[in-house]
Amino acid sequence: YPLEDLEIATSDFMAKVSVSDFRKSWETMGNTNEVLEKFALQFKKMEEAVAAVIDFLGMQPCDGTGAVKANSGGKPHMLHLSGVFVGGRSVLARAQIAMQGESGGVILKIAVRSEDQMVSRMVADCIR
């Protein structure tokens, strides 16, 4: 039987689980297993970039950060995400998304924290 192509991404192993207090969870998790990355993404609108980052990571936006404020005036948007990776590992991410001048495009700075350095790295590597 012919099979259709199937693509499995790291985000397929992430459950969208919300946390009640992101800041407290972020501080409690600590930065021992934190991974920091910076990316240039090809999006023309902030809203599209925010939606794509949420989709890439497969995580739950927290504290209403999944939506960009209408009158943000070109300021960077801070996105807080939480989830549970396969094996029950809690993962938190803070992503700063900023438009890059007139030329278009977006700069993404992301910090991922979890109980396991390898999980933090895999999640950060989900950005394409």
PDB file of C-alpha atoms in Angstrom:
ATOM      1  CA  TYR A   1       0.000   0.000   0.000  1.00  0.00           C
ATOM      2  CA  PRO A   2       1.301   3.488  -0.780  1.00  0.00           C
ATOM      3  CA  LEU A   3       1.669   5.752   2.231  1.00  0.00           C
ATOM      4  CA  GLU A   4       1.351   9.500   2.319  1.00  0.00           C
ATOM      5  CA  ASP A   5       4.281  11.581   3.508  1.00  0.00           C
ATOM      6  CA  LEU A   6       4.160  12.277   7.212  1.00  0.00           C
ATOM      7  CA  GLU A   7       6.111  14.980   8.991  1.00  0.00           C
ATOM      8  CA  ILE A   8       6.580  14.754  12.722  1.00  0.00           C
ATOM      9  CA  ALA A   9       7.911  17.811  14.528  1.00  0.00           C
ATOM     10  CA  THR A  10       9.121  18.298  18.094  1.00  0.00           C
ATOM     11  CA  SER A  11       5.956  20.334  18.741  1.00  0.00           C
ATOM     12  CA  ASP A  12       3.913  17.134  18.205  1.00  0.00           C
ATOM     13  CA  PHE A  13       5.368  15.893  21.514  1.00  0.00           C
ATOM     14  CA  MET A  14       4.241  18.991  23.458  1.00  0.00           C
ATOM     15  CA  ALA A  15       0.969  19.329  25.380  1.00  0.00           C
ATOM     16  CA  LYS A  16      -0.456  22.847  25.658  1.00  0.00           C
ATOM     17  CA  VAL A  17      -0.700  23.260  29.415  1.00  0.00           C
ATOM     18  CA  SER A  18      -1.306  26.625  31.003  1.00  0.00           C
ATOM     19  CA  VAL A  19       0.225  27.872  34.230  1.00  0.00           C
ATOM     20  CA  SER A  20      -1.650  30.149  36.631  1.00  0.00           C
ATOM     21  CA  ASP A  21       1.277  32.493  37.334  1.00  0.00           C
ATOM     22  CA  PHE A  22       3.865  32.549  34.528  1.00  0.00           C
ATOM     23  CA  ARG A  23       6.337  34.882  36.285  1.00  0.00           C
ATOM     24  CA  LYS A  24       6.388  32.772  39.438  1.00  0.00           C
ATOM     25  CA  SER A  25       6.769  29.547  37.402  1.00  0.00           C
ATOM     26  CA  TRP A  26       9.568  31.149  35.343  1.00  0.00           C
ATOM     27  CA  GLU A  27      11.510  32.181  38.464  1.00  0.00           C
ATOM     28  CA  THR A  28      10.887  28.840  40.193  1.00  0.00           C
ATOM     29  CA  MET A  29      12.154  26.904  37.148  1.00  0.00           C
ATOM     30  CA  GLY A  30      15.467  28.806  37.326  1.00  0.00           C
ATOM     31  CA  ASN A  31      17.960  29.292  34.500  1.00  0.00           C
ATOM     32  CA  THR A  32      20.061  26.133  34.992  1.00  0.00           C
ATOM     33  CA  ASN A  33      18.687  24.494  31.829  1.00  0.00           C
ATOM     34  CA  GLU A  34      17.895  27.711  29.934  1.00  0.00           C
ATOM     35  CA  VAL A  35      18.596  27.977  26.208  1.00  0.00           C
ATOM     36  CA  LEU A  36      18.774  31.433  24.574  1.00  0.00           C
ATOM     37  CA  GLU A  37      18.474  31.929  20.807  1.00  0.00           C
ATOM     38  CA  LYS A  38      17.984  34.757  18.328  1.00  0.00           C
ATOM     39  CA  PHE A  39      16.345  34.329  14.912  1.00  0.00           C
ATOM     40  CA  ALA A  40      15.460  36.477  11.904  1.00  0.00           C
ATOM     41  CA  LEU A  41      12.033  35.434  10.587  1.00  0.00           C
ATOM     42  CA  GLN A  42      10.400  36.396   7.301  1.00  0.00           C
ATOM     43  CA  PHE A  43       7.029  37.780   8.395  1.00  0.00           C
ATOM     44  CA  LYS A  44       5.508  41.093   7.337  1.00  0.00           C
ATOM     45  CA  LYS A  45       3.109  41.427  10.284  1.00  0.00           C
ATOM     46  CA  MET A  46       3.641  41.040  14.013  1.00  0.00           C
ATOM     47  CA  GLU A  47       0.399  39.034  14.392  1.00  0.00           C
ATOM     48  CA  GLU A  48       1.570  36.481  11.812  1.00  0.00           C
ATOM     49  CA  ALA A  49       4.932  36.088  13.559  1.00  0.00           C
ATOM     50  CA  VAL A  50       3.306  35.581  16.984  1.00  0.00           C
ATOM     51  CA  ALA A  51       0.910  32.945  15.573  1.00  0.00           C
ATOM     52  CA  ALA A  52       3.804  31.166  13.816  1.00  0.00           C
ATOM     53  CA  VAL A  53       5.976  31.044  16.955  1.00  0.00           C
ATOM     54  CA  ILE A  54       3.052  29.572  18.936  1.00  0.00           C
ATOM     55  CA  ASP A  55       2.546  27.013  16.153  1.00  0.00           C
ATOM     56  CA  PHE A  56       6.271  26.144  15.837  1.00  0.00           C
ATOM     57  CA  LEU A  57       6.570  25.434  19.568  1.00  0.00           C
ATOM     58  CA  GLY A  58       3.158  23.835  20.104  1.00  0.00           C
ATOM     59  CA  MET A  59       2.829  25.563  23.470  1.00  0.00           C
ATOM     60  CA  GLN A  60       0.058  27.446  25.314  1.00  0.00           C
ATOM     61  CA  PRO A  61       0.206  31.278  25.384  1.00  0.00           C
ATOM     62  CA  CYS A  62      -0.083  32.625  28.954  1.00  0.00           C
ATOM     63  CA  ASP A  63      -1.367  35.855  30.490  1.00  0.00           C
ATOM     64  CA  GLY A  64      -3.094  36.983  27.274  1.00  0.00           C
ATOM     65  CA  THR A  65       0.239  37.305  25.440  1.00  0.00           C
ATOM     66  CA  GLY A  66      -1.009  35.248  22.462  1.00  0.00           C
ATOM     67  CA  ALA A  67      -2.651  38.356  20.999  1.00  0.00           C
ATOM     68  CA  VAL A  68      -0.827  41.517  19.922  1.00  0.00           C
ATOM     69  CA  LYS A  69      -2.277  44.754  21.294  1.00  0.00           C
ATOM     70  CA  ALA A  70      -3.776  46.842  18.474  1.00  0.00           C
ATOM     71  CA  ASN A  71      -2.007  50.084  19.428  1.00  0.00           C
ATOM     72  CA  SER A  72       1.432  48.658  20.232  1.00  0.00           C
ATOM     73  CA  GLY A  73       3.034  51.265  17.935  1.00  0.00           C
ATOM     74  CA  GLY A  74       5.820  49.051  16.632  1.00  0.00           C
ATOM     75  CA  LYS A  75       7.034  48.102  20.109  1.00  0.00           C
ATOM     76  CA  PRO A  76       8.365  44.556  20.606  1.00  0.00           C
ATOM     77  CA  HIS A  77       5.794  41.992  21.745  1.00  0.00           C
ATOM     78  CA  MET A  78       6.581  39.663  24.664  1.00  0.00           C
ATOM     79  CA  LEU A  79       5.064  36.187  24.354  1.00  0.00           C
ATOM     80  CA  HIS A  80       4.908  33.836  27.358  1.00  0.00           C
ATOM     81  CA  LEU A  81       4.364  30.139  26.598  1.00  0.00           C
ATOM     82  CA  SER A  82       3.998  26.999  28.681  1.00  0.00           C
ATOM     83  CA  GLY A  83       3.649  23.322  27.967  1.00  0.00           C
ATOM     84  CA  VAL A  84       4.537  19.811  29.014  1.00  0.00           C
ATOM     85  CA  PHE A  85       6.922  17.807  26.843  1.00  0.00           C
ATOM     86  CA  VAL A  86       6.583  14.038  26.476  1.00  0.00           C
ATOM     87  CA  GLY A  87       7.742  12.350  29.683  1.00  0.00           C
ATOM     88  CA  GLY A  88       6.000  14.983  31.829  1.00  0.00           C
ATOM     89  CA  ARG A  89       8.730  17.635  31.560  1.00  0.00           C
ATOM     90  CA  SER A  90       7.405  21.173  32.146  1.00  0.00           C
ATOM     91  CA  VAL A  91       8.627  23.720  29.610  1.00  0.00           C
ATOM     92  CA  LEU A  92       8.381  27.529  29.707  1.00  0.00           C
ATOM     93  CA  ALA A  93       9.369  29.980  26.993  1.00  0.00           C
ATOM     94  CA  ARG A  94       9.648  33.771  26.788  1.00  0.00           C
ATOM     95  CA  ALA A  95       9.815  35.150  23.276  1.00  0.00           C
ATOM     96  CA  GLN A  96      10.404  38.780  22.341  1.00  0.00           C
ATOM     97  CA  ILE A  97       9.185  39.486  18.820  1.00  0.00           C
ATOM     98  CA  ALA A  98      10.125  42.781  17.173  1.00  0.00           C
ATOM     99  CA  MET A  99       9.559  44.185  13.683  1.00  0.00           C
ATOM    100  CA  GLN A 100      12.778  44.963  11.854  1.00  0.00           C
ATOM    101  CA  GLY A 101      12.569  48.451  10.370  1.00  0.00           C
ATOM    102  CA  GLU A 102      11.224  49.313   6.923  1.00  0.00           C
ATOM    103  CA  SER A 103      12.740  46.271   5.184  1.00  0.00           C
ATOM    104  CA  GLY A 104      10.270  43.994   6.920  1.00  0.00           C
ATOM    105  CA  GLY A 105      11.003  40.793   8.723  1.00  0.00           C
ATOM    106  CA  VAL A 106      10.971  40.000  12.397  1.00  0.00           C
ATOM    107  CA  ILE A 107      13.645  39.476  15.035  1.00  0.00           C
ATOM    108  CA  LEU A 108      12.812  36.765  17.568  1.00  0.00           C
ATOM    109  CA  LYS A 109      14.728  36.455  20.829  1.00  0.00           C
ATOM    110  CA  ILE A 110      13.676  33.377  22.750  1.00  0.00           C
ATOM    111  CA  ALA A 111      14.546  31.877  26.135  1.00  0.00           C
ATOM    112  CA  VAL A 112      13.399  28.322  26.875  1.00  0.00           C
ATOM    113  CA  ARG A 113      13.513  26.775  30.345  1.00  0.00           C
ATOM    114  CA  SER A 114      12.720  23.227  31.394  1.00  0.00           C
ATOM    115  CA  GLU A 115      13.845  20.601  33.864  1.00  0.00           C
ATOM    116  CA  ASP A 116      16.120  19.094  31.188  1.00  0.00           C
ATOM    117  CA  GLN A 117      18.756  20.903  29.077  1.00  0.00           C
ATOM    118  CA  MET A 118      18.125  18.609  26.083  1.00  0.00           C
ATOM    119  CA  VAL A 119      14.389  19.389  26.145  1.00  0.00           C
ATOM    120  CA  SER A 120      15.122  23.138  26.277  1.00  0.00           C
ATOM    121  CA  ARG A 121      17.438  22.773  23.266  1.00  0.00           C
ATOM    122  CA  MET A 122      14.930  20.699  21.250  1.00  0.00           C
ATOM    123  CA  VAL A 123      12.161  23.218  21.875  1.00  0.00           C
ATOM    124  CA  ALA A 124      14.370  26.190  20.915  1.00  0.00           C
ATOM    125  CA  ASP A 125      15.341  24.316  17.722  1.00  0.00           C
ATOM    126  CA  CYS A 126      11.651  24.137  16.665  1.00  0.00           C
ATOM    127  CA  ILE A 127      11.885  27.632  15.173  1.00  0.00           C
ATOM    128  CA  ARG A 128      12.165  27.433  11.389  1.00  0.00           C
TER     129      ARG A 128
END
